[in-house]
């Protein structure tokens, strides 16, 4: 059954809680049986039902277990036709994840530097004020 090909038009007909298909990395998944079990709630799946959910799936950073569950829901592949939207991503978003991690690390270092400089300024201001009080 996973050999079946679906068009975007086919997938877009499956958008209800009782019949919901998603496209992730050009593979078509029937997530109907998983809607009630989805840890993020049914709304998450319903929001992307009948659409390419690749970006949403990868942005969340699903676990290996989630990917195994997804493999069990595979019903076919997406057959792209002229006029279809371009794929959201070509594969798992490792470059985006590593870029985000390095951005977060850079921000963390910046915050520590700001605290360190602020602390040093406060210390020297305190010392200056104390020396002026003892002179007066």
PDB file of C-alpha atoms in Angstrom:
ATOM      1  CA  UNK A   1       0.000   0.000   0.000  1.00  0.00           C
ATOM      2  CA  UNK A   2       2.980   2.323   0.566  1.00  0.00           C
ATOM      3  CA  UNK A   3       3.678   2.048  -3.186  1.00  0.00           C
ATOM      4  CA  UNK A   4       0.599   4.118  -3.935  1.00  0.00           C
ATOM      5  CA  UNK A   5       1.132   7.593  -5.378  1.00  0.00           C
ATOM      6  CA  UNK A   6      -0.919  10.582  -4.269  1.00  0.00           C
ATOM      7  CA  UNK A   7      -1.157  14.056  -5.754  1.00  0.00           C
ATOM      8  CA  UNK A   8      -1.535  17.208  -3.667  1.00  0.00           C
ATOM      9  CA  UNK A   9      -5.141  17.223  -4.806  1.00  0.00           C
ATOM     10  CA  UNK A  10      -5.635  13.702  -3.396  1.00  0.00           C
ATOM     11  CA  UNK A  11      -4.014  14.601  -0.080  1.00  0.00           C
ATOM     12  CA  UNK A  12      -5.964  17.856   0.272  1.00  0.00           C
ATOM     13  CA  UNK A  13      -9.215  15.872   0.397  1.00  0.00           C
ATOM     14  CA  UNK A  14      -8.196  14.310   3.730  1.00  0.00           C
ATOM     15  CA  UNK A  15      -8.455  17.091   6.316  1.00  0.00           C
ATOM     16  CA  UNK A  16     -10.929  15.960   8.973  1.00  0.00           C
ATOM     17  CA  UNK A  17     -10.236  14.314  12.328  1.00  0.00           C
ATOM     18  CA  UNK A  18     -11.757  11.079  11.028  1.00  0.00           C
ATOM     19  CA  UNK A  19      -9.709  11.156   7.785  1.00  0.00           C
ATOM     20  CA  UNK A  20      -6.444  13.093   7.839  1.00  0.00           C
ATOM     21  CA  UNK A  21      -3.415  12.776   5.565  1.00  0.00           C
ATOM     22  CA  UNK A  22      -0.115  14.674   5.788  1.00  0.00           C
ATOM     23  CA  UNK A  23       2.853  15.035   3.467  1.00  0.00           C
ATOM     24  CA  UNK A  24       6.277  14.907   5.110  1.00  0.00           C
ATOM     25  CA  UNK A  25       9.396  14.771   2.919  1.00  0.00           C
ATOM     26  CA  UNK A  26       7.250  13.860  -0.104  1.00  0.00           C
ATOM     27  CA  UNK A  27       5.796  10.826   1.650  1.00  0.00           C
ATOM     28  CA  UNK A  28       2.085  10.603   2.407  1.00  0.00           C
ATOM     29  CA  UNK A  29       0.926   9.519   5.867  1.00  0.00           C
ATOM     30  CA  UNK A  30      -2.554   8.633   7.085  1.00  0.00           C
ATOM     31  CA  UNK A  31      -2.508  10.028  10.639  1.00  0.00           C
ATOM     32  CA  UNK A  32      -6.191   9.371  11.340  1.00  0.00           C
ATOM     33  CA  UNK A  33      -5.479   6.603  13.860  1.00  0.00           C
ATOM     34  CA  UNK A  34      -2.947   8.794  15.673  1.00  0.00           C
ATOM     35  CA  UNK A  35      -4.938  12.036  16.038  1.00  0.00           C
ATOM     36  CA  UNK A  36      -6.190  11.248  19.552  1.00  0.00           C
ATOM     37  CA  UNK A  37      -2.762   9.985  20.695  1.00  0.00           C
ATOM     38  CA  UNK A  38      -0.668  12.887  19.354  1.00  0.00           C
ATOM     39  CA  UNK A  39       1.193  14.404  22.344  1.00  0.00           C
ATOM     40  CA  UNK A  40       0.821  17.917  20.911  1.00  0.00           C
ATOM     41  CA  UNK A  41      -2.945  17.534  20.657  1.00  0.00           C
ATOM     42  CA  UNK A  42      -5.221  16.951  17.717  1.00  0.00           C
ATOM     43  CA  UNK A  43      -5.223  20.645  16.733  1.00  0.00           C
ATOM     44  CA  UNK A  44      -1.587  20.406  15.652  1.00  0.00           C
ATOM     45  CA  UNK A  45      -2.394  17.685  13.136  1.00  0.00           C
ATOM     46  CA  UNK A  46      -5.650  19.282  12.018  1.00  0.00           C
ATOM     47  CA  UNK A  47      -3.821  22.553  11.282  1.00  0.00           C
ATOM     48  CA  UNK A  48      -1.607  20.824   8.709  1.00  0.00           C
ATOM     49  CA  UNK A  49      -4.066  18.178   7.532  1.00  0.00           C
ATOM     50  CA  UNK A  50      -4.142  17.713   3.775  1.00  0.00           C
ATOM     51  CA  UNK A  51      -0.932  19.744   3.382  1.00  0.00           C
ATOM     52  CA  UNK A  52       2.841  19.493   3.332  1.00  0.00           C
ATOM     53  CA  UNK A  53       3.707  19.301   7.030  1.00  0.00           C
ATOM     54  CA  UNK A  54       7.462  18.800   6.560  1.00  0.00           C
ATOM     55  CA  UNK A  55       8.492  22.156   8.001  1.00  0.00           C
ATOM     56  CA  UNK A  56       6.136  21.867  10.983  1.00  0.00           C
ATOM     57  CA  UNK A  57       7.314  18.306  11.684  1.00  0.00           C
ATOM     58  CA  UNK A  58      11.017  19.206  11.548  1.00  0.00           C
ATOM     59  CA  UNK A  59      10.659  22.497  13.468  1.00  0.00           C
ATOM     60  CA  UNK A  60       9.355  20.610  16.489  1.00  0.00           C
ATOM     61  CA  UNK A  61      12.333  18.248  16.487  1.00  0.00           C
ATOM     62  CA  UNK A  62      10.511  14.931  16.790  1.00  0.00           C
ATOM     63  CA  UNK A  63      12.221  11.991  18.504  1.00  0.00           C
ATOM     64  CA  UNK A  64      13.326   8.755  16.870  1.00  0.00           C
ATOM     65  CA  UNK A  65      10.278   7.118  18.436  1.00  0.00           C
ATOM     66  CA  UNK A  66       7.992   9.655  16.752  1.00  0.00           C
ATOM     67  CA  UNK A  67       9.698   8.952  13.417  1.00  0.00           C
ATOM     68  CA  UNK A  68       9.106   5.211  13.927  1.00  0.00           C
ATOM     69  CA  UNK A  69       5.418   5.850  14.599  1.00  0.00           C
ATOM     70  CA  UNK A  70       5.305   7.965  11.450  1.00  0.00           C
ATOM     71  CA  UNK A  71       6.838   5.123   9.418  1.00  0.00           C
ATOM     72  CA  UNK A  72       3.927   2.923  10.503  1.00  0.00           C
ATOM     73  CA  UNK A  73       1.442   5.475   9.130  1.00  0.00           C
ATOM     74  CA  UNK A  74       2.986   5.619   5.634  1.00  0.00           C
ATOM     75  CA  UNK A  75       0.438   5.062   2.855  1.00  0.00           C
ATOM     76  CA  UNK A  76       2.339   6.235  -0.219  1.00  0.00           C
ATOM     77  CA  UNK A  77       4.457   8.852  -1.898  1.00  0.00           C
ATOM     78  CA  UNK A  78       3.649  12.269  -3.263  1.00  0.00           C
ATOM     79  CA  UNK A  79       3.494  12.564  -7.024  1.00  0.00           C
ATOM     80  CA  UNK A  80       4.407  16.147  -7.822  1.00  0.00           C
ATOM     81  CA  UNK A  81       2.568  17.799 -10.661  1.00  0.00           C
ATOM     82  CA  UNK A  82       3.147  21.086 -12.412  1.00  0.00           C
ATOM     83  CA  UNK A  83       1.786  23.932 -10.295  1.00  0.00           C
ATOM     84  CA  UNK A  84       2.264  22.103  -6.998  1.00  0.00           C
ATOM     85  CA  UNK A  85       4.039  24.040  -4.257  1.00  0.00           C
ATOM     86  CA  UNK A  86       7.764  23.421  -3.943  1.00  0.00           C
ATOM     87  CA  UNK A  87       8.877  21.049  -1.202  1.00  0.00           C
ATOM     88  CA  UNK A  88       9.208  22.747   2.190  1.00  0.00           C
ATOM     89  CA  UNK A  89      12.601  21.150   2.888  1.00  0.00           C
ATOM     90  CA  UNK A  90      14.623  18.510   1.118  1.00  0.00           C
ATOM     91  CA  UNK A  91      15.503  16.535   4.238  1.00  0.00           C
ATOM     92  CA  UNK A  92      15.656  16.690   8.003  1.00  0.00           C
ATOM     93  CA  UNK A  93      16.614  20.172   9.014  1.00  0.00           C
ATOM     94  CA  UNK A  94      20.004  19.546  10.590  1.00  0.00           C
ATOM     95  CA  UNK A  95      21.561  22.745   9.271  1.00  0.00           C
ATOM     96  CA  UNK A  96      18.716  24.805  10.687  1.00  0.00           C
ATOM     97  CA  UNK A  97      18.978  23.016  14.028  1.00  0.00           C
ATOM     98  CA  UNK A  98      22.735  23.514  14.285  1.00  0.00           C
ATOM     99  CA  UNK A  99      22.407  27.156  13.201  1.00  0.00           C
ATOM    100  CA  UNK A 100      19.760  27.744  15.857  1.00  0.00           C
ATOM    101  CA  UNK A 101      21.928  26.068  18.476  1.00  0.00           C
ATOM    102  CA  UNK A 102      24.940  28.209  17.580  1.00  0.00           C
ATOM    103  CA  UNK A 103      22.775  31.347  17.578  1.00  0.00           C
ATOM    104  CA  UNK A 104      21.509  30.444  21.050  1.00  0.00           C
ATOM    105  CA  UNK A 105      25.063  29.789  22.258  1.00  0.00           C
ATOM    106  CA  UNK A 106      26.178  33.143  20.873  1.00  0.00           C
ATOM    107  CA  UNK A 107      23.319  34.866  22.638  1.00  0.00           C
ATOM    108  CA  UNK A 108      24.177  33.090  25.906  1.00  0.00           C
ATOM    109  CA  UNK A 109      27.798  34.227  25.735  1.00  0.00           C
ATOM    110  CA  UNK A 110      26.654  37.786  24.986  1.00  0.00           C
ATOM    111  CA  UNK A 111      24.412  37.800  28.055  1.00  0.00           C
ATOM    112  CA  UNK A 112      27.256  36.541  30.266  1.00  0.00           C
ATOM    113  CA  UNK A 113      29.598  39.211  28.853  1.00  0.00           C
ATOM    114  CA  UNK A 114      26.983  41.904  29.524  1.00  0.00           C
ATOM    115  CA  UNK A 115      26.544  40.718  33.122  1.00  0.00           C
ATOM    116  CA  UNK A 116      30.309  40.607  33.624  1.00  0.00           C
ATOM    117  CA  UNK A 117      30.852  44.136  32.253  1.00  0.00           C
ATOM    118  CA  UNK A 118      27.862  45.447  34.226  1.00  0.00           C
ATOM    119  CA  UNK A 119      29.204  43.873  37.403  1.00  0.00           C
ATOM    120  CA  UNK A 120      32.648  45.354  36.838  1.00  0.00           C
ATOM    121  CA  UNK A 121      31.168  48.819  36.230  1.00  0.00           C
ATOM    122  CA  UNK A 122      29.069  48.537  39.377  1.00  0.00           C
ATOM    123  CA  UNK A 123      32.125  47.471  41.398  1.00  0.00           C
ATOM    124  CA  UNK A 124      34.262  50.373  40.166  1.00  0.00           C
ATOM    125  CA  UNK A 125      31.412  52.848  40.674  1.00  0.00           C
ATOM    126  CA  UNK A 126      31.027  51.566  44.256  1.00  0.00           C
ATOM    127  CA  UNK A 127      34.788  51.890  44.872  1.00  0.00           C
ATOM    128  CA  UNK A 128      34.802  55.420  43.434  1.00  0.00           C
ATOM    129  CA  UNK A 129      31.873  56.509  45.601  1.00  0.00           C
ATOM    130  CA  UNK A 130      33.455  54.951  48.722  1.00  0.00           C
ATOM    131  CA  UNK A 131      36.762  56.742  48.118  1.00  0.00           C
ATOM    132  CA  UNK A 132      34.947  60.073  47.650  1.00  0.00           C
ATOM    133  CA  UNK A 133      33.033  59.575  50.926  1.00  0.00           C
ATOM    134  CA  UNK A 134      36.188  58.882  52.931  1.00  0.00           C
ATOM    135  CA  UNK A 135      37.862  62.051  51.488  1.00  0.00           C
ATOM    136  CA  UNK A 136      34.913  64.231  52.470  1.00  0.00           C
TER     137      UNK A 136
END
